[in-house]
Amino acid sequence: MNDLNVVTQQYADRTVITVAGEMDLHTCPALAQATLVIPLNGKTLHLEMSGVTFMDSSGLNFLLQLRRRLLADDGQLALSGLRGHPARVLHLTGAYDLLVPGDTGAPDGDTAKPAGAPGRDDLAAAGISRTEP
């Protein structure tokens, strides 16, 4: 059984959701529900993901849809603590730069682009363009 733990903390200027466990087809609906009940009103939603050990395409889709929803509401999505498998998923799909703008990765290399993963410049050199949602 896949487990996901979600802890929400609200502050005047932002909401912080700490996520731990696996973000997949079975657990993402609970995470989505947690974000739907939070009144965002143009604030930043901060997802602290250092406890996320696995993320499949459902987790990626959730993050992209959440970002779109927040932007439509004049809010922002801020991700932190990405490492291991979830960071690799975002790098491999090209979503890392979109979801974690300006971050070059942790000094210890946990969130660095995996070897062999195509970066934005690699894709452009191959004549492949990336469209952003």
Coordinates of N, CA, C and O in Angstrom, one line a residue:
M1 N 0.8 -1.2 0.0 CA 0.0 0.0 0.0 C 0.9 1.2 0.0 O 1.8 1.3 0.8
N2 N 0.6 2.2 -0.9 CA 1.3 3.4 -1.0 C 0.8 4.4 0.1 O -0.4 4.6 0.2
D3 N 1.7 5.1 0.8 CA 1.3 6.0 1.8 C 1.8 7.4 1.4 O 2.8 7.6 0.8
L4 N 1.0 8.4 1.7 CA 1.3 9.8 1.5 C 0.9 10.5 2.8 O -0.3 10.5 3.2
N5 N 1.8 11.3 3.4 CA 1.5 12.1 4.5 C 1.5 13.6 4.1 O 2.5 14.0 3.4
V6 N 0.5 14.3 4.5 CA 0.4 15.7 4.1 C 0.1 16.5 5.3 O -0.8 16.2 6.1
V7 N 0.9 17.5 5.6 CA 0.8 18.4 6.7 C 0.7 19.9 6.1 O 1.5 20.3 5.4
T8 N -0.4 20.6 6.5 CA -0.6 21.9 6.0 C -0.4 22.9 7.1 O -0.9 22.8 8.2
Q9 N 0.3 24.0 6.8 CA 0.5 25.1 7.7 C 0.2 26.4 7.0 O 0.7 26.6 5.9
Q10 N -0.7 27.3 7.5 CA -1.1 28.5 6.9 C -0.4 29.7 7.6 O -0.4 29.8 8.8
Y11 N 0.1 30.6 6.8 CA 0.7 31.8 7.3 C 0.0 33.0 6.5 O -0.7 32.8 5.6
A12 N 0.3 34.2 6.9 CA -0.4 35.4 6.3 C -0.1 35.5 4.8 O -1.0 35.8 4.0
D13 N 1.2 35.2 4.4 CA 1.6 35.4 3.0 C 1.7 34.1 2.2 O 1.9 34.2 1.0
R14 N 1.5 32.9 2.8 CA 1.7 31.7 2.1 C 1.1 30.5 2.9 O 0.8 30.6 4.1
T15 N 1.0 29.5 2.2 CA 0.6 28.2 2.8 C 1.7 27.2 2.5 O 2.2 27.1 1.3
V16 N 2.1 26.4 3.5 CA 3.1 25.4 3.3 C 2.5 24.0 3.5 O 1.8 23.8 4.5
I17 N 2.7 23.2 2.5 CA 2.2 21.8 2.6 C 3.5 21.0 2.5 O 4.3 21.0 1.6
T18 N 3.7 20.2 3.6 CA 4.8 19.3 3.6 C 4.3 17.9 3.2 O 3.3 17.4 3.8
V19 N 5.0 17.3 2.2 CA 4.5 16.1 1.6 C 5.6 15.0 1.9 O 6.8 15.3 1.7
A20 N 5.2 13.8 2.3 CA 6.1 12.7 2.5 C 5.4 11.4 2.0 O 4.3 11.2 2.2
G21 N 6.2 10.6 1.3 CA 5.7 9.3 0.8 C 5.8 9.3 -0.7 O 6.7 9.8 -1.3
E22 N 4.8 8.6 -1.3 CA 4.8 8.4 -2.7 C 3.7 9.2 -3.4 O 2.6 9.2 -2.9
M23 N 4.0 10.0 -4.4 CA 3.1 10.7 -5.2 C 2.8 9.9 -6.5 O 3.6 9.9 -7.4
D24 N 1.6 9.2 -6.4 CA 1.3 8.3 -7.6 C -0.2 8.3 -7.8 O -0.9 9.1 -7.2
L25 N -0.6 7.5 -8.7 CA -2.0 7.4 -9.1 C -3.0 7.2 -7.9 O -4.1 7.7 -7.8
H26 N -2.5 6.5 -6.9 CA -3.3 6.2 -5.7 C -3.3 7.3 -4.7 O -4.3 7.4 -3.9
T27 N -2.3 8.1 -4.6 CA -2.1 9.0 -3.5 C -2.4 10.5 -3.9 O -2.7 11.3 -3.1
C28 N -2.2 10.8 -5.2 CA -2.4 12.2 -5.7 C -3.8 12.7 -5.4 O -3.9 13.9 -5.2
P29 N -4.9 11.9 -5.5 CA -6.2 12.5 -5.3 C -6.3 13.1 -3.9 O -6.9 14.2 -3.7
A30 N -5.7 12.5 -2.9 CA -5.7 13.0 -1.5 C -5.0 14.3 -1.4 O -5.4 15.3 -0.8
L31 N -3.8 14.4 -2.1 CA -3.0 15.6 -2.1 C -3.8 16.7 -2.9 O -3.8 17.9 -2.4
A32 N -4.4 16.4 -4.0 CA -5.2 17.4 -4.7 C -6.4 17.9 -3.9 O -6.6 19.1 -3.8
Q33 N -7.0 17.0 -3.1 CA -8.1 17.4 -2.2 C -7.6 18.4 -1.2 O -8.2 19.4 -0.8
A34 N -6.4 18.1 -0.6 CA -5.8 19.0 0.4 C -5.6 20.4 -0.2 O -5.8 21.4 0.5
T35 N -5.2 20.5 -1.4 CA -4.9 21.8 -2.0 C -6.2 22.5 -2.4 O -6.2 23.8 -2.4
L36 N -7.3 21.8 -2.7 CA -8.5 22.4 -3.1 C -9.2 23.1 -1.9 O -10.0 24.1 -2.1
V37 N -9.0 22.7 -0.7 CA -9.7 23.2 0.4 C -9.0 24.5 1.0 O -9.5 25.1 1.9
I38 N -7.8 24.7 0.5 CA -7.0 25.9 1.0 C -7.4 27.1 0.2 O -7.3 27.2 -1.0
P39 N -7.8 28.2 0.9 CA -8.1 29.4 0.2 C -6.8 30.1 -0.1 O -6.0 30.5 0.7
L40 N -6.4 30.2 -1.4 CA -5.1 30.7 -1.8 C -5.2 32.2 -2.1 O -4.3 33.0 -1.7
N41 N -6.2 32.7 -2.8 CA -6.4 34.1 -3.0 C -5.1 34.9 -3.4 O -4.7 35.9 -2.8
G42 N -4.4 34.4 -4.4 CA -3.2 35.1 -4.9 C -1.9 34.9 -4.0 O -0.9 35.5 -4.3
K43 N -2.0 34.0 -3.1 CA -0.8 33.7 -2.2 C 0.1 32.6 -2.8 O -0.3 32.0 -3.8
T44 N 1.2 32.4 -2.2 CA 2.1 31.4 -2.6 C 1.8 30.1 -1.9 O 1.5 30.1 -0.7
L45 N 1.7 29.0 -2.7 CA 1.6 27.7 -2.1 C 2.9 27.0 -2.2 O 3.5 26.8 -3.3
H46 N 3.5 26.7 -1.1 CA 4.8 26.1 -1.0 C 4.7 24.6 -0.7 O 4.1 24.3 0.3
L47 N 5.2 23.8 -1.6 CA 5.2 22.4 -1.3 C 6.6 21.9 -0.9 O 7.6 22.1 -1.7
E48 N 6.8 21.5 0.3 CA 8.1 21.0 0.8 C 8.1 19.5 0.5 O 7.3 18.8 1.1
M49 N 8.9 19.1 -0.4 CA 8.9 17.7 -0.9 C 10.1 16.8 -0.6 O 10.3 15.8 -1.2
S50 N 10.8 17.2 0.4 CA 12.0 16.4 0.8 C 11.7 15.0 1.2 O 12.5 14.1 1.2
G51 N 10.5 14.8 1.7 CA 10.1 13.4 2.1 C 9.4 12.6 1.0 O 9.0 11.5 1.3
V52 N 9.3 13.1 -0.2 CA 8.7 12.4 -1.3 C 9.8 11.4 -1.9 O 10.8 11.8 -2.3
T53 N 9.5 10.1 -1.8 CA 10.5 9.1 -2.3 C 10.2 8.6 -3.7 O 11.1 8.0 -4.3
F54 N 9.0 8.8 -4.2 CA 8.6 8.3 -5.5 C 7.6 9.2 -6.1 O 6.7 9.7 -5.4
M55 N 7.7 9.5 -7.4 CA 6.7 10.2 -8.1 C 6.5 9.7 -9.5 O 7.5 9.6 -10.3
D56 N 5.3 9.4 -9.9 CA 5.1 8.9 -11.3 C 4.4 10.0 -12.1 O 4.4 11.2 -11.6
S57 N 3.9 9.7 -13.2 CA 3.3 10.7 -14.1 C 2.1 11.4 -13.5 O 1.8 12.5 -13.8
S58 N 1.4 10.7 -12.6 CA 0.3 11.3 -11.9 C 0.7 12.4 -11.0 O 0.1 13.5 -10.9
G59 N 1.9 12.2 -10.3 CA 2.4 13.3 -9.5 C 2.9 14.5 -10.3 O 2.6 15.6 -10.0
L60 N 3.5 14.2 -11.5 CA 3.9 15.3 -12.4 C 2.7 16.0 -12.9 O 2.7 17.3 -12.9
N61 N 1.7 15.3 -13.3 CA 0.4 15.9 -13.8 C -0.2 16.8 -12.7 O -0.7 17.9 -13.0
F62 N -0.2 16.3 -11.5 CA -0.8 17.0 -10.4 C 0.0 18.4 -10.2 O -0.7 19.4 -10.1
L63 N 1.3 18.3 -10.2 CA 2.1 19.6 -10.0 C 1.8 20.6 -11.2 O 1.7 21.8 -10.9
L64 N 1.7 20.1 -12.4 CA 1.5 21.0 -13.5 C 0.1 21.6 -13.5 O -0.1 22.8 -13.7
Q65 N -0.9 20.8 -13.1 CA -2.3 21.3 -13.0 C -2.4 22.3 -11.8 O -3.0 23.3 -11.9
L66 N -1.7 22.0 -10.7 CA -1.7 22.9 -9.6 C -1.0 24.2 -9.9 O -1.6 25.3 -9.6
R67 N 0.1 24.2 -10.6 CA 0.7 25.4 -11.1 C -0.2 26.3 -11.9 O -0.3 27.5 -11.7
R68 N -0.9 25.6 -12.9 CA -1.8 26.3 -13.7 C -3.0 27.0 -12.9 O -3.3 28.1 -13.2
R69 N -3.5 26.2 -12.0 CA -4.6 26.7 -11.1 C -4.1 28.0 -10.3 O -4.8 29.0 -10.2
L70 N -2.9 27.9 -9.8 CA -2.4 29.0 -9.0 C -2.1 30.2 -9.8 O -2.4 31.3 -9.4
L71 N -1.6 30.0 -11.0 CA -1.3 31.2 -11.9 C -2.6 31.9 -12.3 O -2.7 33.1 -12.4
A72 N -3.7 31.1 -12.5 CA -4.9 31.6 -12.9 C -5.5 32.5 -11.7 O -6.3 33.4 -12.0
D73 N -5.1 32.1 -10.5 CA -5.6 32.8 -9.3 C -4.6 33.9 -8.8 O -4.6 34.3 -7.7
D74 N -3.7 34.3 -9.7 CA -2.6 35.2 -9.3 C -1.7 34.7 -8.2 O -1.2 35.5 -7.4
G75 N -1.6 33.4 -8.0 CA -0.8 32.9 -7.0 C 0.5 32.3 -7.6 O 0.8 32.4 -8.8
Q76 N 1.3 31.6 -6.8 CA 2.5 31.0 -7.2 C 2.7 29.7 -6.5 O 2.2 29.4 -5.4
L77 N 3.4 28.8 -7.2 CA 3.7 27.5 -6.7 C 5.2 27.5 -6.4 O 6.0 27.8 -7.4
A78 N 5.6 27.1 -5.2 CA 7.0 27.0 -4.9 C 7.3 25.6 -4.4 O 6.7 25.2 -3.4
L79 N 8.2 24.9 -5.1 CA 8.6 23.6 -4.6 C 10.0 23.7 -4.0 O 10.9 24.4 -4.4
S80 N 10.2 22.9 -3.0 CA 11.5 22.8 -2.3 C 11.8 21.3 -1.9 O 10.8 20.5 -1.8
G81 N 13.0 21.0 -1.6 CA 13.4 19.7 -1.1 C 13.4 18.6 -2.1 O 13.5 17.4 -1.7
L82 N 13.3 18.9 -3.4 CA 13.3 17.9 -4.4 C 14.6 17.1 -4.4 O 15.6 17.7 -4.4
R83 N 14.5 15.8 -4.4 CA 15.7 15.0 -4.5 C 15.4 13.6 -5.0 O 14.2 13.3 -5.2
G84 N 16.4 12.9 -5.4 CA 16.2 11.5 -5.9 C 15.2 11.4 -7.0 O 15.3 12.1 -8.0
H85 N 14.4 10.4 -6.9 CA 13.5 10.1 -8.0 C 12.6 11.2 -8.5 O 12.5 11.5 -9.7
P86 N 11.9 11.9 -7.6 CA 11.0 13.0 -8.0 C 11.8 14.1 -8.8 O 11.3 14.6 -9.8
A87 N 13.0 14.4 -8.4 CA 13.8 15.4 -9.1 C 14.2 14.9 -10.5 O 14.1 15.6 -11.5
R88 N 14.5 13.6 -10.6 CA 14.9 13.0 -11.9 C 13.7 13.1 -12.8 O 13.8 13.4 -14.0
V89 N 12.5 12.8 -12.3 CA 11.3 12.8 -13.2 C 11.1 14.2 -13.7 O 10.8 14.4 -14.9
L90 N 11.2 15.2 -12.9 CA 11.0 16.6 -13.4 C 12.1 17.0 -14.4 O 11.8 17.7 -15.3
H91 N 13.4 16.6 -14.1 CA 14.4 16.9 -15.1 C 14.2 16.2 -16.4 O 14.4 16.8 -17.5
L92 N 13.9 14.9 -16.4 CA 13.7 14.1 -17.6 C 12.6 14.6 -18.5 O 12.6 14.5 -19.7
T93 N 11.5 15.2 -17.8 CA 10.4 15.6 -18.6 C 10.5 17.1 -19.0 O 9.6 17.6 -19.7
G94 N 11.5 17.8 -18.5 CA 11.7 19.2 -18.8 C 10.8 20.1 -17.9 O 10.8 21.3 -18.1
A95 N 10.2 19.5 -16.9 CA 9.3 20.3 -16.0 C 10.1 21.0 -14.9 O 9.5 21.9 -14.2
Y96 N 11.3 20.5 -14.6 CA 12.0 21.1 -13.5 C 12.2 22.6 -13.6 O 11.9 23.3 -12.7
D97 N 12.6 23.1 -14.8 CA 12.8 24.5 -15.0 C 11.5 25.3 -14.8 O 11.5 26.4 -14.4
L98 N 10.4 24.7 -15.2 CA 9.1 25.3 -15.1 C 8.6 25.4 -13.7 O 8.1 26.4 -13.3
L99 N 8.8 24.3 -12.9 CA 8.3 24.3 -11.6 C 9.3 24.8 -10.5 O 8.8 25.1 -9.4
V100 N 10.5 24.8 -10.8 CA 11.5 25.2 -9.8 C 12.4 26.3 -10.5 O 13.6 26.0 -10.8
P101 N 11.9 27.4 -10.9 CA 12.7 28.4 -11.7 C 13.8 29.0 -10.9 O 13.7 29.2 -9.7
G102 N 15.0 29.1 -11.6 CA 16.1 29.7 -10.9 C 17.0 28.8 -10.1 O 18.0 29.1 -9.6
D103 N 16.5 27.6 -9.8 CA 17.2 26.6 -9.0 C 18.2 25.8 -9.8 O 17.8 25.2 -10.8
T104 N 19.4 25.8 -9.5 CA 20.4 25.1 -10.2 C 20.7 23.7 -9.6 O 21.6 23.0 -10.0
G105 N 20.0 23.4 -8.5 CA 20.2 22.1 -7.8 C 21.0 22.4 -6.5 O 21.7 23.4 -6.3
A106 N 20.9 21.4 -5.6 CA 21.6 21.5 -4.4 C 23.1 21.2 -4.5 O 23.5 20.5 -5.4
P107 N 23.9 21.8 -3.7 CA 25.3 21.7 -3.8 C 25.8 20.2 -3.7 O 26.8 19.8 -4.3
D108 N 25.0 19.3 -3.0 CA 25.4 18.0 -2.9 C 25.0 17.1 -4.1 O 25.2 16.0 -4.2
G109 N 24.3 17.8 -5.1 CA 23.9 17.1 -6.3 C 22.6 16.4 -6.3 O 22.3 15.7 -7.3
D110 N 21.9 16.4 -5.2 CA 20.6 15.7 -5.1 C 19.6 16.1 -6.2 O 18.9 15.3 -6.7
T111 N 19.6 17.4 -6.6 CA 18.6 17.8 -7.6 C 19.3 18.2 -8.9 O 18.7 18.8 -9.7
A112 N 20.5 17.8 -9.0 CA 21.2 18.1 -10.3 C 20.6 17.3 -11.4 O 20.1 16.2 -11.2
K113 N 20.8 17.8 -12.7 CA 20.3 17.1 -13.8 C 21.0 15.8 -13.9 O 22.2 15.7 -13.9
P114 N 20.3 14.7 -14.0 CA 20.9 13.4 -14.1 C 21.8 13.2 -15.4 O 21.4 13.8 -16.4
A115 N 22.8 12.5 -15.3 CA 23.7 12.3 -16.5 C 22.9 11.7 -17.6 O 22.1 10.8 -17.4
G116 N 23.1 12.3 -18.8 CA 22.4 11.8 -20.0 C 21.0 12.4 -20.2 O 20.3 12.1 -21.2
A117 N 20.5 13.1 -19.2 CA 19.2 13.7 -19.3 C 19.2 15.0 -20.2 O 20.2 15.8 -20.1
P118 N 18.3 15.1 -21.2 CA 18.4 16.2 -22.1 C 18.0 17.5 -21.4 O 17.0 17.6 -20.7
G119 N 18.8 18.5 -21.5 CA 18.5 19.8 -21.0 C 17.8 20.7 -22.1 O 17.7 20.2 -23.2
R120 N 17.4 21.9 -21.7 CA 16.8 22.7 -22.7 C 17.7 23.0 -23.9 O 17.2 23.0 -25.0
D121 N 19.0 23.2 -23.7 CA 19.9 23.5 -24.8 C 20.1 22.3 -25.7 O 20.2 22.4 -26.9
D122 N 20.1 21.1 -25.0 CA 20.2 19.8 -25.8 C 19.0 19.6 -26.7 O 19.2 19.2 -27.9
L123 N 17.8 19.9 -26.2 CA 16.6 19.7 -27.0 C 16.6 20.7 -28.2 O 16.2 20.4 -29.3
A124 N 17.0 22.0 -27.9 CA 17.0 23.0 -28.9 C 18.0 22.6 -30.0 O 17.7 22.8 -31.2
A125 N 19.1 22.1 -29.6 CA 20.1 21.8 -30.6 C 19.7 20.6 -31.5 O 20.0 20.5 -32.7
A126 N 18.8 19.8 -31.0 CA 18.2 18.7 -31.8 C 17.0 19.1 -32.6 O 16.4 18.3 -33.2
G127 N 16.6 20.4 -32.5 CA 15.5 20.9 -33.2 C 14.2 20.6 -32.6 O 13.1 20.6 -33.2
I128 N 14.2 20.3 -31.3 CA 12.9 19.9 -30.6 C 12.6 21.2 -29.7 O 13.4 21.7 -28.9
S129 N 11.3 21.6 -29.8 CA 10.9 22.7 -29.0 C 10.0 22.2 -27.9 O 9.4 21.2 -28.0
R130 N 10.1 22.9 -26.8 CA 9.3 22.5 -25.6 C 8.2 23.6 -25.4 O 8.5 24.7 -25.3
T131 N 7.0 23.2 -25.4 CA 5.9 24.1 -25.1 C 5.6 24.0 -23.6 O 5.6 23.0 -23.0
E132 N 5.3 25.2 -23.0 CA 5.0 25.2 -21.6 C 3.5 25.3 -21.5 O 2.8 26.0 -22.2
P133 N 2.9 24.6 -20.4 CA 1.5 24.6 -20.2 C 1.0 26.0 -19.8 O 1.6 26.8 -19.3

